[in-house]
Short mmCIF file of C-alpha atoms in Angstrom, two decimals:
data_model
loop_
_atom_site.label_atom_id
_atom_site.label_comp_id
_atom_site.label_asym_id
_atom_site.label_seq_id
_atom_site.Cartn_x
_atom_site.Cartn_y
_atom_site.Cartn_z
CA MET A 1 -33.72 4.37 -10.28
CA GLU A 2 -34.61 0.46 -8.85
CA LYS A 3 -30.39 0.45 -6.85
CA ILE A 4 -32.05 3.94 -5.68
CA ARG A 5 -35.18 2.71 -4.64
CA THR A 6 -33.87 -0.57 -2.95
CA PHE A 7 -30.67 0.93 -0.70
CA LYS A 8 -29.89 0.29 2.52
CA PRO A 9 -28.37 2.79 4.00
CA ARG A 10 -26.99 -0.02 6.46
CA GLU A 11 -25.50 -2.26 3.73
CA VAL A 12 -22.69 1.08 3.32
CA PHE A 13 -22.04 2.42 6.40
CA THR A 14 -20.60 -0.66 8.42
CA ARG A 15 -18.85 -0.83 10.80
CA GLN A 16 -15.97 -2.29 8.06
CA LEU A 17 -16.46 1.24 6.60
CA VAL A 18 -15.73 3.10 9.02
CA LYS A 19 -12.88 1.55 11.08
CA THR A 20 -11.45 1.76 7.10
CA LEU A 21 -12.56 5.62 7.09
CA LEU A 22 -10.90 5.91 11.09
CA MET A 23 -7.20 4.51 10.46
CA GLY A 24 -6.84 5.14 6.31
CA GLN A 25 -6.53 9.86 8.17
CA GLY A 26 -4.75 7.88 11.12
CA LEU A 27 -2.25 7.40 8.90
CA ALA A 28 -2.75 11.24 7.35
CA ALA A 29 -2.52 12.36 10.52
CA LEU A 30 1.19 11.16 10.64
CA ILE A 31 2.02 12.41 7.08
CA CYS A 32 1.14 15.67 8.73
CA GLY A 33 3.18 14.76 11.46
CA THR A 34 6.39 14.61 9.51
CA ALA A 35 5.62 16.88 7.24
CA VAL A 36 4.91 19.32 10.45
CA THR A 37 8.63 18.56 11.60
CA SER A 38 9.80 18.68 8.60
CA GLN A 39 8.81 22.53 8.07
CA TYR A 40 10.17 23.58 11.51
CA LEU A 41 13.29 21.54 11.16
CA ALA A 42 13.77 24.10 7.69
CA SER A 43 11.94 26.89 9.00
CA ASN A 44 13.42 27.20 11.58
CA PHE A 45 17.03 25.15 12.19
CA HIS A 46 17.48 25.66 8.44
CA VAL A 47 18.44 21.79 8.19
CA GLU A 48 17.03 20.14 5.53
CA THR A 49 18.47 15.56 5.15
CA PRO A 50 15.84 14.43 3.64
CA MET A 51 18.44 11.36 3.57
CA LEU A 52 19.10 11.56 7.41
CA GLN A 53 15.64 11.65 8.55
CA SER A 54 14.56 8.70 5.72
CA PHE A 55 17.71 6.73 7.35
CA PHE A 56 15.93 7.01 10.59
CA ASN A 57 12.88 5.67 10.30
CA TYR A 58 14.53 2.32 7.92
CA SER A 59 17.21 2.11 11.06
CA LEU A 60 14.01 1.91 13.08
CA LEU A 61 12.09 -0.57 10.45
CA PHE A 62 15.90 -2.38 10.28
CA LEU A 63 15.73 -2.56 14.74
CA PHE A 64 12.08 -3.90 15.03
CA TYR A 65 11.36 -6.11 11.60
CA THR A 66 14.79 -7.16 10.69
CA SER A 67 15.95 -8.67 13.57
CA ALA A 68 12.74 -10.20 14.47
CA LEU A 69 13.47 -11.59 11.43
CA LEU A 70 16.17 -13.21 12.44
CA CYS A 71 14.41 -15.53 15.02
CA ARG A 72 12.43 -17.17 12.40
CA ALA A 73 12.70 -20.11 11.95
CA GLY A 74 12.26 -22.44 8.04
CA ASP A 75 11.06 -20.32 5.41
CA GLU A 76 10.38 -17.75 7.04
CA ASN A 77 14.23 -16.68 8.28
CA ILE A 78 15.81 -13.82 6.97
CA PHE A 79 18.26 -16.03 5.18
CA GLN A 80 15.84 -17.94 3.58
CA ILE A 81 13.99 -15.13 2.34
CA LEU A 82 17.72 -13.68 1.31
CA LYS A 83 18.32 -16.39 -0.37
CA LYS A 84 14.41 -16.75 -3.01
CA HIS A 85 14.48 -12.63 -2.81
CA TRP A 86 17.05 -10.67 -2.23
CA TRP A 87 17.38 -9.06 -5.37
CA LYS A 88 13.50 -8.36 -5.26
CA TYR A 89 13.95 -7.03 -2.35
CA LEU A 90 17.04 -5.11 -2.97
CA LEU A 91 15.06 -3.09 -6.32
CA LEU A 92 12.06 -2.45 -3.61
CA GLY A 93 14.66 -0.77 -1.55
CA LEU A 94 15.50 1.99 -3.78
CA VAL A 95 12.48 2.51 -5.16
CA ASP A 96 10.86 2.97 -1.94
CA VAL A 97 14.26 5.46 -1.20
CA GLU A 98 13.75 7.09 -4.02
CA ALA A 99 10.12 7.76 -4.29
CA ASN A 100 10.97 9.36 -0.74
CA TYR A 101 14.24 11.17 -1.62
CA ALA A 102 12.53 12.47 -5.62
CA VAL A 103 9.26 14.60 -3.98
CA VAL A 104 11.60 16.51 -0.88
CA LYS A 105 13.72 17.24 -4.13
CA ALA A 106 11.70 18.12 -5.87
CA TYR A 107 10.21 20.79 -4.03
CA GLN A 108 13.71 22.50 -4.32
CA TYR A 109 12.61 23.57 -8.11
CA THR A 110 8.85 23.30 -8.70
CA THR A 111 5.29 25.32 -6.25
CA LEU A 112 2.84 24.25 -4.03
CA THR A 113 0.95 23.75 -5.98
CA SER A 114 2.67 21.19 -8.29
CA VAL A 115 3.83 18.90 -5.96
CA GLN A 116 -0.05 18.47 -4.79
CA LEU A 117 -1.65 18.01 -7.87
CA LEU A 118 0.47 16.03 -9.85
CA ASP A 119 1.67 14.11 -6.36
CA CYS A 120 -2.43 12.92 -7.65
CA PHE A 121 -0.62 10.72 -10.21
CA VAL A 122 -0.25 7.95 -8.13
CA ILE A 123 -4.38 7.26 -8.21
CA PRO A 124 -4.31 6.07 -11.45
CA VAL A 125 -0.39 4.69 -11.64
CA LEU A 126 -1.56 2.35 -9.01
CA MET A 127 -5.01 1.86 -10.35
CA VAL A 128 -3.69 -0.04 -13.57
CA LEU A 129 0.14 -1.63 -11.47
CA SER A 130 -3.08 -3.24 -9.46
CA TRP A 131 -5.18 -3.72 -12.21
CA TRP A 132 -2.79 -5.91 -14.14
CA VAL A 133 -0.06 -6.65 -11.81
CA LEU A 134 -3.15 -7.52 -8.56
CA LYS A 135 -5.57 -8.77 -11.43
CA THR A 136 -8.36 -6.25 -9.65
CA ARG A 137 -11.09 -5.38 -11.47
CA TYR A 138 -12.74 -2.19 -10.57
CA GLN A 139 -15.89 -0.88 -11.63
CA PRO A 140 -17.60 2.60 -12.60
CA ILE A 141 -18.58 3.05 -9.30
CA HIS A 142 -14.79 2.91 -8.00
CA TYR A 143 -14.03 5.12 -11.53
CA ILE A 144 -16.80 8.17 -10.30
CA ALA A 145 -15.43 8.35 -6.82
CA VAL A 146 -10.68 8.25 -7.51
CA VAL A 147 -12.43 11.99 -9.92
CA VAL A 148 -14.61 13.39 -7.39
CA CYS A 149 -11.00 12.48 -4.58
CA LEU A 150 -9.09 15.04 -7.38
CA LEU A 151 -11.65 17.01 -7.20
CA GLY A 152 -11.57 17.92 -4.01
CA VAL A 153 -8.14 18.39 -4.08
CA GLY A 154 -8.19 20.71 -6.99
CA ALA A 155 -10.85 22.67 -4.63
CA MET A 156 -7.51 22.50 -1.90
CA VAL A 157 -5.44 23.52 -4.13
CA GLY A 158 -7.72 25.95 -5.49
CA ALA A 159 -8.17 27.53 -1.74
CA ASP A 160 -4.06 27.63 -1.72
CA LEU A 161 -4.06 29.86 -4.62
CA LEU A 162 -6.95 32.45 -3.17
CA ALA A 163 -4.14 32.62 0.46
CA GLY A 164 -1.12 33.09 -1.49
CA ARG A 165 0.09 30.18 -0.38
CA ASP A 166 1.46 28.89 -3.67
CA GLN A 167 4.91 28.64 -2.23
CA GLY A 168 8.75 26.87 -3.31
CA SER A 169 10.81 27.65 -6.06
CA THR A 170 10.53 28.68 -9.74
CA SER A 171 14.04 27.67 -10.91
CA ASN A 172 13.54 25.09 -12.91
CA ILE A 173 9.69 24.31 -12.99
CA LEU A 174 9.73 21.81 -15.30
CA LEU A 175 11.97 20.10 -13.78
CA GLY A 176 10.38 19.64 -10.83
CA ASP A 177 7.54 18.97 -11.77
CA GLY A 178 8.66 15.75 -13.38
CA LEU A 179 10.49 14.82 -9.72
CA VAL A 180 7.27 14.64 -9.01
CA LEU A 181 6.21 11.93 -11.68
CA LEU A 182 8.69 10.37 -10.57
CA SER A 183 7.88 10.02 -7.39
CA ALA A 184 4.83 9.65 -7.72
CA THR A 185 5.17 6.56 -10.60
CA LEU A 186 7.96 5.20 -7.37
CA TYR A 187 5.67 5.61 -4.55
CA ALA A 188 2.67 3.14 -6.80
CA VAL A 189 5.42 0.43 -7.62
CA SER A 190 6.10 0.21 -3.75
CA ASN A 191 2.37 -0.20 -2.61
CA VAL A 192 1.59 -2.66 -5.03
CA CYS A 193 4.04 -4.16 -3.61
CA GLN A 194 3.31 -3.53 -0.81
CA GLU A 195 0.07 -5.20 -0.91
CA TYR A 196 1.22 -8.05 -2.43
CA THR A 197 3.22 -9.58 0.15
CA VAL A 198 1.81 -8.94 3.18
CA LYS A 199 -1.54 -10.05 1.99
CA ARG A 200 0.23 -13.42 0.46
CA ARG A 201 3.46 -13.57 2.61
CA SER A 202 3.33 -11.26 5.73
CA ARG A 203 3.60 -7.74 7.06
CA VAL A 204 7.16 -8.41 8.96
CA GLU A 205 8.44 -9.84 5.64
CA PHE A 206 7.84 -6.93 3.85
CA LEU A 207 8.71 -4.79 6.65
CA GLY A 208 12.28 -5.95 7.45
CA MET A 209 13.58 -6.38 3.48
CA VAL A 210 12.24 -2.38 2.77
CA GLY A 211 14.35 -1.76 6.55
CA LEU A 212 17.64 -3.95 5.90
CA PHE A 213 17.47 -2.69 1.74
CA GLY A 214 16.42 0.79 2.52
CA LEU A 215 18.72 1.47 6.12
CA ILE A 216 22.15 0.08 3.73
CA ILE A 217 20.68 2.63 0.85
CA SER A 218 19.95 5.73 2.51
CA SER A 219 23.54 5.00 4.08
CA ILE A 220 25.28 5.36 0.37
CA GLN A 221 23.25 8.45 -0.38
CA MET A 222 23.01 10.72 2.28
CA ALA A 223 27.29 9.48 2.70
CA VAL A 224 27.30 10.39 -1.27
CA LEU A 225 25.50 13.81 -1.09
CA GLU A 226 24.48 15.64 2.39
CA ARG A 227 27.48 15.18 4.04
CA ARG A 228 27.77 18.40 4.31
CA ALA A 229 24.64 19.05 5.32
CA VAL A 230 24.82 17.10 7.37
CA ALA A 231 27.33 17.71 9.22
CA ASN A 232 26.32 21.86 9.10
CA ILE A 233 23.70 20.67 11.65
CA HIS A 234 24.25 22.78 15.22
CA TRP A 235 22.47 20.86 16.64
CA SER A 236 20.42 21.57 19.94
CA TRP A 237 16.67 19.84 21.88
CA GLN A 238 14.23 21.00 19.02
CA VAL A 239 16.76 19.62 17.14
CA GLY A 240 17.22 16.26 17.81
CA LEU A 241 13.06 16.34 19.25
CA LEU A 242 12.37 17.66 16.22
CA PHE A 243 13.59 14.07 14.31
CA ALA A 244 12.70 12.23 16.58
CA GLY A 245 8.96 13.31 15.76
CA PHE A 246 9.64 12.57 12.15
CA ALA A 247 11.88 9.35 12.41
CA LEU A 248 8.57 7.65 14.60
CA CYS A 249 5.88 9.44 12.51
CA LEU A 250 7.12 8.19 9.74
CA PHE A 251 8.07 4.60 11.64
CA ALA A 252 4.07 4.41 12.42
CA LEU A 253 3.12 5.04 9.32
CA TYR A 254 5.75 2.28 7.86
CA SER A 255 3.76 -0.57 10.69
CA PHE A 256 0.27 0.40 10.10
CA MET A 257 -0.05 0.63 6.35
CA PRO A 258 0.49 -2.55 5.66
CA ILE A 259 -2.45 -4.19 7.98
CA VAL A 260 -4.70 -0.74 6.80
CA ILE A 261 -3.64 -2.25 3.16
CA GLN A 262 -4.65 -5.87 4.08
CA LEU A 263 -8.42 -4.32 4.54
CA THR A 264 -8.72 -3.05 1.70
CA ASN A 265 -6.02 -2.48 -1.28
CA ALA A 266 -2.64 0.14 -2.27
CA THR A 267 -5.17 2.54 -3.59
CA SER A 268 -8.40 2.90 -1.45
CA VAL A 269 -5.54 4.33 0.84
CA ASN A 270 -3.75 6.40 -1.03
CA LEU A 271 -7.16 7.88 -1.64
CA SER A 272 -7.77 8.75 2.38
CA LEU A 273 -4.38 10.00 2.44
CA LEU A 274 -5.13 12.39 -0.19
CA THR A 275 -6.55 14.19 2.57
CA ALA A 276 -3.20 14.10 4.32
CA ASP A 277 -2.12 17.98 2.93
CA LEU A 278 -5.34 19.36 4.40
CA PHE A 279 -4.26 18.41 8.23
CA SER A 280 -1.02 20.06 7.48
CA LEU A 281 -2.83 23.21 6.25
CA PHE A 282 -4.60 22.66 9.18
CA CYS A 283 -2.17 22.19 12.22
CA GLY A 284 0.09 25.21 9.92
CA LEU A 285 -3.55 27.64 10.57
CA PHE A 286 -2.34 27.93 14.73
CA LEU A 287 1.70 27.15 14.30
CA PHE A 288 2.66 29.52 10.92
CA GLN A 289 -0.56 31.77 11.11
CA TYR A 290 -1.43 30.90 7.91
CA GLN A 291 -4.95 31.34 6.29
CA PHE A 292 -7.84 30.02 6.34
CA SER A 293 -10.48 29.13 3.82
CA VAL A 294 -13.58 27.63 3.70
CA LEU A 295 -12.54 25.98 0.58
CA TYR A 296 -10.36 23.03 2.52
CA LEU A 297 -12.89 22.68 4.51
CA VAL A 298 -15.21 21.41 1.18
CA SER A 299 -12.12 19.49 -0.65
CA LEU A 300 -11.66 17.56 2.81
CA VAL A 301 -15.89 16.52 3.24
CA VAL A 302 -15.56 15.65 -0.71
CA ILE A 303 -12.75 13.76 -0.28
CA ILE A 304 -13.73 12.16 2.74
CA ILE A 305 -17.58 11.31 0.57
CA GLY A 306 -15.61 9.93 -2.82
CA PHE A 307 -13.29 7.73 -0.27
CA ILE A 308 -16.90 6.00 1.37
CA THR A 309 -17.86 5.66 -2.13
CA PHE A 310 -15.26 3.43 -3.32
CA ASN A 311 -15.53 1.41 -0.57
CA ALA A 312 -18.87 1.51 -1.52
CA MET A 313 -18.55 -1.93 -3.40
CA PRO A 314 -15.86 -3.67 -2.81
CA THR A 315 -12.97 -4.32 -5.83
CA THR A 316 -13.36 -8.01 -7.71
CA PRO A 317 -10.19 -9.88 -8.29
CA ALA A 318 -10.38 -11.00 -12.18
CA PRO A 319 -12.38 -14.72 -13.27
CA GLU A 320 -9.59 -17.34 -12.40
CA PRO A 321 -9.92 -19.72 -15.30
CA PRO A 322 -11.90 -22.66 -15.11
CA SER A 323 -10.41 -26.18 -13.27
CA ALA A 324 -10.62 -29.36 -14.80
CA PRO A 325 -12.75 -31.83 -13.30
CA THR A 326 -12.55 -34.07 -9.71
CA CYS A 327 -13.71 -36.50 -8.37
CA GLU A 328 -14.01 -35.93 -4.47
CA ASP A 329 -16.66 -37.25 -1.86
CA GLY A 330 -17.58 -39.56 -4.39
CA ARG A 331 -18.64 -37.07 -6.45
CA TYR A 332 -17.23 -37.00 -9.57
CA GLY A 333 -18.56 -33.82 -11.89
CA ASP A 334 -18.57 -33.96 -15.73
CA LEU A 335 -18.42 -37.73 -16.91
CA GLU A 336 -17.97 -38.70 -19.98
CA ASP A 337 -19.42 -41.79 -20.23
CA GLY A 338 -17.77 -44.83 -22.21
CA ASN A 339 -14.11 -42.45 -22.75
CA THR A 340 -12.85 -42.39 -19.04
CA THR A 341 -9.49 -44.44 -18.76
CA GLU A 342 -6.71 -43.43 -15.87
CA GLN A 343 -8.73 -40.96 -13.37
CA ASP A 344 -7.90 -40.16 -11.04
CA VAL A 345 -10.80 -41.55 -8.11
CA VAL A 346 -10.73 -40.16 -3.95
CA VAL A 347 -12.52 -42.36 -1.88
CA ARG A 348 -12.96 -41.07 1.89
CA ILE A 349 -13.59 -43.97 4.20
CA GLY A 350 -13.98 -43.75 7.98
CA SER A 351 -14.99 -41.86 10.39
CA ALA A 352 -11.21 -40.40 10.07
CA GLU A 353 -11.73 -39.59 6.75
CA THR A 354 -8.69 -40.58 5.39
CA GLN A 355 -8.50 -39.74 1.28
CA ARG A 356 -6.71 -42.93 -0.32
CA LYS A 357 -5.77 -42.53 -4.15
CA ILE A 358 -7.47 -45.54 -6.42
CA ARG A 359 -4.98 -44.95 -9.74
CA THR A 360 -8.32 -47.46 -12.64
CA SER A 361 -7.55 -47.75 -16.21
CA ASN A 362 -10.22 -49.66 -17.70
CA THR A 363 -13.68 -48.05 -19.16
CA PHE A 364 -16.23 -48.17 -16.77
CA GLY A 365 -18.79 -48.51 -19.56
CA GLY A 366 -22.48 -48.42 -19.05
CA GLU A 367 -22.11 -48.61 -15.40
CA SER A 368 -22.16 -45.79 -13.03
CA VAL A 369 -20.43 -43.90 -11.02
CA ASN A 370 -20.82 -44.07 -7.88
CA SER A 371 -21.66 -47.39 -8.37
CA VAL A 372 -18.11 -48.35 -8.79
CA ILE A 373 -17.02 -45.63 -6.36
CA GLU A 374 -19.25 -47.56 -3.14
CA GLY A 375 -17.87 -50.79 -4.93
CA LEU A 376 -14.35 -49.64 -3.74
CA SER A 377 -15.22 -47.59 -0.34
CA THR A 378 -17.10 -51.53 0.53
CA LYS A 379 -13.59 -53.18 -0.40
CA PHE A 380 -11.54 -50.96 1.79
#
């Protein structure tokens, strides 16, 4: 009650929060673009080639970001990165490619409702991996916010059922649901690796390495699994335009997502992406004659409320282990008189603030540390 009485909206609804919300919804709109173009390709032109579509995206990443790494010097050069971390980025590229492929393949075996519900599995997996790998610590309000967002997804699925949009196949529901869960887990691993890389190394390195290995893996997988499907495509300017639209939307998503992750974290970004299905539904009202339901608006509002609640209180990193006492600028903490040997004393001398390290092997005894340091400073 005390927190409620002292609540100040300006401390929550900051410019940073608004910026994060708008950027997250921009990412959701890009996902909507990939969904609409894919549906047009499948329904109007009978083209179902997910690996070919991913191939175009990885080609753009390779062209823009991998080539940029070639022009860098030192440890940021692509050859130095490959020398040290090639196997890590190979696994990351494999995870990213298969996450995209598994969720598209799942539509052939299970329903739209199952995909929408089980795809939310990425959120708890992300939180567990972030806690374990990134040492992120969540407050109770964060768990409440996640539950609110998932309730919004439930409202969206309920609206789909009422509107008769439970599309998809039921040929092998168990396999389809398993592919969705696999895809959600792989997406969580990819996003945690992305957050780790962009916050500790660089965005260009992450995208360049994903573009390189994603291009190699998607090319091999496309040649093995989609040779006939690609050969049977009846190319036209409409098909080419849809492929280009899909590739540009996905390329923009990959390019901007690390920027948003740098501002917040992977869990927050994925919460904002829950509205992507709603954007696709709103587009479908005009493009594919879907039936409207008020529950869609309710779902959108609930998800945004959950997202704002999640970002109202920042996550905290795990506490660092206590460091050893240091001597700096003439101040030494927790020194035990008469028992100090082999200590490194750092003295700041002159206006240039040049540090000299003096190794002492004698005991200070009863003389104060400050007087010793002042004597050493005067001497130098």
